[in-house]
Short mmCIF file of C-alpha atoms in Angstrom, two decimals:
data_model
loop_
_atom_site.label_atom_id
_atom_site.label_comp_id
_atom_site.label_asym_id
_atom_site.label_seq_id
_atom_site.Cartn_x
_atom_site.Cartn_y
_atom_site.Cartn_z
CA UNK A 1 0.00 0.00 0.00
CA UNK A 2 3.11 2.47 0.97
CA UNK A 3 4.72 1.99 -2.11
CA UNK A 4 1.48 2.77 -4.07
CA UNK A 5 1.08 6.23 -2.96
CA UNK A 6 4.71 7.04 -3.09
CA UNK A 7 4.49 6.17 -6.83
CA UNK A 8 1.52 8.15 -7.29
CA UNK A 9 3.23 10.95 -5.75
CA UNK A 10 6.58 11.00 -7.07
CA UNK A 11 4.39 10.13 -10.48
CA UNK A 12 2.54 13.68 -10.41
CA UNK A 13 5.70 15.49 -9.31
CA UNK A 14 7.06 14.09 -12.19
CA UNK A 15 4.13 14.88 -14.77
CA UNK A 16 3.89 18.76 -13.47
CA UNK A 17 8.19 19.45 -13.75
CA UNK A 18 7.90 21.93 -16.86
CA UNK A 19 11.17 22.96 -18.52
CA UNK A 20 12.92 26.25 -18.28
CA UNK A 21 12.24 27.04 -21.84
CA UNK A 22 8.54 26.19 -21.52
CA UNK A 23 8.16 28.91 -18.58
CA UNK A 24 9.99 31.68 -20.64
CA UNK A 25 7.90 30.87 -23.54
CA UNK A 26 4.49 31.75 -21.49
CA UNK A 27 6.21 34.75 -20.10
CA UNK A 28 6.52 36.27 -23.09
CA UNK A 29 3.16 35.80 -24.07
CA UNK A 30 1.89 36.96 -21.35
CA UNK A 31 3.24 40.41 -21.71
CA UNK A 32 2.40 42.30 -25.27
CA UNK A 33 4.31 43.92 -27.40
CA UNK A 34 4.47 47.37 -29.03
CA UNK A 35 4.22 46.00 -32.36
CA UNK A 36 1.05 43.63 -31.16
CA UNK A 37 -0.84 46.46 -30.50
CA UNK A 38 -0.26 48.93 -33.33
CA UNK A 39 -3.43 47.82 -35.09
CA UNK A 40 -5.39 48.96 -32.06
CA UNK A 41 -3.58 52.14 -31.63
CA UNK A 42 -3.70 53.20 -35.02
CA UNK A 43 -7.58 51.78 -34.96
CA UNK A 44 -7.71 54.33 -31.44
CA UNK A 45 -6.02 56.72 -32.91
CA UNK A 46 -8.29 56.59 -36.80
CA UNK A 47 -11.66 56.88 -34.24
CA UNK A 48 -10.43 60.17 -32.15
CA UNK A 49 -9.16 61.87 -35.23
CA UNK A 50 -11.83 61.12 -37.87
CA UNK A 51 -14.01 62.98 -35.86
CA UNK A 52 -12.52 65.42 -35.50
CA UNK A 53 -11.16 65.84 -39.35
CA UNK A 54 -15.13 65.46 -40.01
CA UNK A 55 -15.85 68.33 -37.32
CA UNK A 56 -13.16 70.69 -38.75
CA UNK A 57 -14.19 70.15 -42.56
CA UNK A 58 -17.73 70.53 -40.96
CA UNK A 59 -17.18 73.88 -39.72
CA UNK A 60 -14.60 75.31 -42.34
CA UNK A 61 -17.59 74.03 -45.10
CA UNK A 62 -20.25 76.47 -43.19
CA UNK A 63 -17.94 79.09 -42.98
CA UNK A 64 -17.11 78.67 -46.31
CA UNK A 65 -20.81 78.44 -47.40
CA UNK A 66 -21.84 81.78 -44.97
CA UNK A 67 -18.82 83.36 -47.08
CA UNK A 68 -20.85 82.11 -50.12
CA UNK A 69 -24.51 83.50 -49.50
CA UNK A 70 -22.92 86.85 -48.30
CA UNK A 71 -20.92 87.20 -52.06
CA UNK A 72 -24.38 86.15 -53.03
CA UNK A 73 -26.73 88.15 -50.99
CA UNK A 74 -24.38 91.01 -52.20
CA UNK A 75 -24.08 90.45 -56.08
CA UNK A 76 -28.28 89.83 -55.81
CA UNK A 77 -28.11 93.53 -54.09
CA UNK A 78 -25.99 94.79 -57.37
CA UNK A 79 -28.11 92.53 -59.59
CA UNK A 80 -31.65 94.28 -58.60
CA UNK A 81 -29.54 97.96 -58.03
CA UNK A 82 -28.69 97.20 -61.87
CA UNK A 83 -32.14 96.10 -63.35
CA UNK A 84 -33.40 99.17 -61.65
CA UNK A 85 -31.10 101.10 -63.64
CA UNK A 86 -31.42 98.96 -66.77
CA UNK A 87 -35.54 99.73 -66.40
CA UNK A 88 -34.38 104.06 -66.23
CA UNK A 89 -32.37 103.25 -69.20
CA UNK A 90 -34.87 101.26 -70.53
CA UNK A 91 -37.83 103.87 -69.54
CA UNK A 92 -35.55 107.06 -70.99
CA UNK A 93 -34.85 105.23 -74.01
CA UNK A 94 -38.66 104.99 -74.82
CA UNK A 95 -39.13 108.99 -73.93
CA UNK A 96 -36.44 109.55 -76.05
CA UNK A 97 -37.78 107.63 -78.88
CA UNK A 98 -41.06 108.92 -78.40
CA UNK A 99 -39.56 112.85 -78.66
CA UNK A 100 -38.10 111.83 -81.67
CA UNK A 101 -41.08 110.35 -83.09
CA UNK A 102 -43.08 113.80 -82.13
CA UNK A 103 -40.68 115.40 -83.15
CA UNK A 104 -40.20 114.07 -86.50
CA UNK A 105 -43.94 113.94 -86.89
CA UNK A 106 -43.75 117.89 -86.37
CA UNK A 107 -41.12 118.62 -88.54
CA UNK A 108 -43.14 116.73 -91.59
CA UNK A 109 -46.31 118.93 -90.90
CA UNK A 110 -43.90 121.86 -91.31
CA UNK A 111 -42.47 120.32 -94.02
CA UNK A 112 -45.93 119.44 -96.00
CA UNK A 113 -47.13 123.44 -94.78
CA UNK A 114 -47.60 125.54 -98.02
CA UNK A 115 -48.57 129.37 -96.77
CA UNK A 116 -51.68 130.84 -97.82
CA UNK A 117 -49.87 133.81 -98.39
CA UNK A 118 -47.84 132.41 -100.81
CA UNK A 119 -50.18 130.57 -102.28
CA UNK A 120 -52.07 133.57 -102.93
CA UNK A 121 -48.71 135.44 -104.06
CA UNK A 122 -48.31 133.28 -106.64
CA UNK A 123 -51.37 133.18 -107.95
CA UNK A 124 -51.83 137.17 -108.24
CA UNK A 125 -48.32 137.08 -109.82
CA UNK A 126 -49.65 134.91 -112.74
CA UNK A 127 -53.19 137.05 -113.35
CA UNK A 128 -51.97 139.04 -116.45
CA UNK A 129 -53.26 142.30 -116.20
CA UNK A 130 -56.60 142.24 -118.25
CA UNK A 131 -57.90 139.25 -115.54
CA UNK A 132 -59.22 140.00 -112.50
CA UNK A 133 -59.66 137.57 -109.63
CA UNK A 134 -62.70 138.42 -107.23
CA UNK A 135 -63.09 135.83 -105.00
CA UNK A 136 -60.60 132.98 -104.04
CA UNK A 137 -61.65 129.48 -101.92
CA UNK A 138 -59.85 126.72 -100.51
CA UNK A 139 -61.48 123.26 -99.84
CA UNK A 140 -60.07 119.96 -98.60
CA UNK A 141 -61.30 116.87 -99.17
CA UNK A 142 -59.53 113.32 -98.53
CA UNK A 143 -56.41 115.07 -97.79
CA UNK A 144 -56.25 117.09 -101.12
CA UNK A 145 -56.51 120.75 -100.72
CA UNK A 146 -58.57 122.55 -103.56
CA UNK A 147 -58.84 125.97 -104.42
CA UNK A 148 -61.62 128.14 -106.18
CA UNK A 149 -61.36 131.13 -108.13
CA UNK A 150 -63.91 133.39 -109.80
CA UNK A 151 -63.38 137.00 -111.70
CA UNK A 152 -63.26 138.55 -114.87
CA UNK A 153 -61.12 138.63 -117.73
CA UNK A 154 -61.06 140.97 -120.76
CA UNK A 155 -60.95 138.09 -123.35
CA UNK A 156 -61.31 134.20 -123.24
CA UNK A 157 -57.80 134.46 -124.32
CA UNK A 158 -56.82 136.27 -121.19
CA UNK A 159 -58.82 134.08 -118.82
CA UNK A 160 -57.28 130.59 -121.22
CA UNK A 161 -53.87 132.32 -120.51
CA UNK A 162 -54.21 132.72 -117.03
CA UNK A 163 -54.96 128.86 -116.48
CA UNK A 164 -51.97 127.69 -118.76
CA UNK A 165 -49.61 129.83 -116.29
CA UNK A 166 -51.12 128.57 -113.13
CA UNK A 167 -50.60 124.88 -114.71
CA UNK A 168 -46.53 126.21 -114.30
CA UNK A 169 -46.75 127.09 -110.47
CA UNK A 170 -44.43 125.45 -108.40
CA UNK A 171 -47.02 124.53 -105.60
CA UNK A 172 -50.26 123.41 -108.48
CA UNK A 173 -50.51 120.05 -109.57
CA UNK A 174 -50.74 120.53 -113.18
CA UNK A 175 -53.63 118.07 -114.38
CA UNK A 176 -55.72 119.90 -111.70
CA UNK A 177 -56.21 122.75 -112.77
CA UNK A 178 -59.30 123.49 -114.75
CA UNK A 179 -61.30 126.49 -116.49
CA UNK A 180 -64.91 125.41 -115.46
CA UNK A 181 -66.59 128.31 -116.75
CA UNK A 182 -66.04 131.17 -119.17
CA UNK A 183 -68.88 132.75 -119.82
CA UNK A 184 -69.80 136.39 -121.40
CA UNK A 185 -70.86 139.42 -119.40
CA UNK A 186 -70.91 142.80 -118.98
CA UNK A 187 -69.06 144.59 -116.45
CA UNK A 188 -71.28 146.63 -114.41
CA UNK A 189 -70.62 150.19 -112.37
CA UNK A 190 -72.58 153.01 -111.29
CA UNK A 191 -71.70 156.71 -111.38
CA UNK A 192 -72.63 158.87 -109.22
CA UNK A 193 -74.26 162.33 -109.53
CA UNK A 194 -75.40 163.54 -113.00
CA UNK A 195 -73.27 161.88 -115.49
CA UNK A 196 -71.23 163.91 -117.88
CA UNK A 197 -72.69 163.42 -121.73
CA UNK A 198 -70.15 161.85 -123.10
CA UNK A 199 -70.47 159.03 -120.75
CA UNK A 200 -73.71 158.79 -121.29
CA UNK A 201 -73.08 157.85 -124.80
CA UNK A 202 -70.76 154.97 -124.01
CA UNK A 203 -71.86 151.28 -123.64
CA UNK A 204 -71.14 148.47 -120.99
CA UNK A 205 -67.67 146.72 -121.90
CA UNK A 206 -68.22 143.14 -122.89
CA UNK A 207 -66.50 140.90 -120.18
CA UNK A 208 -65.54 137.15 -119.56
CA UNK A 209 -66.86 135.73 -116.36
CA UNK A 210 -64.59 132.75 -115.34
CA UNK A 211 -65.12 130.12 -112.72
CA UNK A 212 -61.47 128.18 -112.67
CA UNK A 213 -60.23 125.63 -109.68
CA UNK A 214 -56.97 123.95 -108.75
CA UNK A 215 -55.29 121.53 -106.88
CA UNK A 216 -51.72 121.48 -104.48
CA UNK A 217 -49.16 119.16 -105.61
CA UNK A 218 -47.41 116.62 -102.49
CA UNK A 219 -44.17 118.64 -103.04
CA UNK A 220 -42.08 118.92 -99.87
CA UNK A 221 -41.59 122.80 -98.32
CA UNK A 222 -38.15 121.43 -98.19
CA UNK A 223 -38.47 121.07 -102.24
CA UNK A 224 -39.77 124.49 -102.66
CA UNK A 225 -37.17 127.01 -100.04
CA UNK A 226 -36.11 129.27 -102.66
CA UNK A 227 -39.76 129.86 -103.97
CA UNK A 228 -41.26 130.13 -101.02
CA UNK A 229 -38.49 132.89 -99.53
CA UNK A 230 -38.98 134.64 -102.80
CA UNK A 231 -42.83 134.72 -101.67
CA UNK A 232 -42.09 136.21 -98.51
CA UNK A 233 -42.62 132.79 -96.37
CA UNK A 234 -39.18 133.74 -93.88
CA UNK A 235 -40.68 131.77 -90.83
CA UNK A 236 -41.33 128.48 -92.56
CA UNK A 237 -38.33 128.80 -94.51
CA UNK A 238 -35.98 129.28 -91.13
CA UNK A 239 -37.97 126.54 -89.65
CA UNK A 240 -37.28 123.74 -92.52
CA UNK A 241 -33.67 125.03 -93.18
CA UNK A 242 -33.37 124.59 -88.62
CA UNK A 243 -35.05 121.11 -89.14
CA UNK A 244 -32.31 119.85 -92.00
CA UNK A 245 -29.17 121.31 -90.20
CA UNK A 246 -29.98 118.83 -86.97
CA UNK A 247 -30.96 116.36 -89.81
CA UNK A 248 -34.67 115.65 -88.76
CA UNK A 249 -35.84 116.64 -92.58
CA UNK A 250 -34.09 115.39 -95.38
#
């Protein structure tokens, strides 16, 4: 029986002896290493500074987009400041092309004016002498401007002469004019007092009674300067030669 258990003894003494190099072996596992924990440090270090890279781009990316909306906030500012301009421009550019438009509108009634008083210039200028004009009428209708003259005339030849030199008048249409009646009369006048014998004797002068009408031609005043200064016409002459030195009328 003694001898068992001393076997079994020595026996376990035996199994648990471990050699030297076995022992150093689990020391050194048991203690890590630098380089056996690099992986977690850089792993440690990755999750503080991600973070904290995310935080900073976080920030510097709302700094940078306040920076933005201010450059835009300001350039909208300048943006609407300049459309409101734009719209003056825009606004004194239609008042400016509206006085042009009055005034060119202006200058061509000057320029299609053609005095009365020259008008009638002319026409007493080509009565010979032995035609008489008595009454004189102007008319328009659909824009054309006719006028009407009645009087006397020694002969049918004076009175026919009369209308072939209006026909040459710088402000008649031509075709327009027209001799509508010529008829024969006798000129009529009344002395007063007792007449002297003589006169008694004499007879009524035979005389032509004429009726004769005429139209304007669309000649410019601008066409007709020279004529029209020559018929006294200064103010409408100054006006046109004004108009076509700040080239409104050609």
């Amino acid at each position: 029986m003694y001898s068992l258990d001393v076997n079994f003894l020595r026996e376990r003494r035996h199994t648990q002896k471990v050699p030297k190099n076995t022992l150093t072996q689990e020391k050194n596992e048991a203690v890590p290493t630098v380089e056996s924990n690099l992986p977690l440090i850089i792993g440690a270090v990755i999750g503080i500074a991600l973070p904290a890279a995310v935080g900073g781009f976080w920030y510097l990316t709302n700094l940078q987009k306040a920076q933005i909306q201010r450059e835009i906030t300001a350039l909208e500012q300048e943006l609407s400041q300049l459309q409101s301009q734009q719209q003056q421009v825009t606004q004194k550019r239609e008042e400016l092309t509206q006085a042009e438009t009055n005034l060119t509108a202006l200058a061509n009634i000057f320029n299609k004016i053609k005095p009365l008083s020259a008008i009638l210039e002319d026409v007493r200028d080509r009565a010979p002498g032995n035609v008489q004009i008595n009454a004189f009428q102007q008319s328009e209708a659909e824009g054309t401007i006719t006028f009407n003259l009645t009087g006397v005339g020694e002969s049918y030849e004076a009175v026919n002469h009369f209308a072939l030199t209006l026909q040459r008048s710088p402000l008649v249409q031509a075709k327009t004019v027209n001799l509508q009646t010529a008829q024969k009369g006798q000129s009529n006048f009344q002395l007063v007092g007792d007449p002297p014998p003589v006169i008694g004797e004499l007879s009524p002068k035979p005389i032509i009674n004429y009726t004769l009408s005429f139209d304007l031609n669309d000649k410019k005043a601008s066409e007709l300067l020279p004529f029209l200064q020559e018929q006294g016409s200064i103010g409408l002459v100054t006006r046109i030669r004004t108009l076509e030195r700040r080239g409104i009328v050609q």
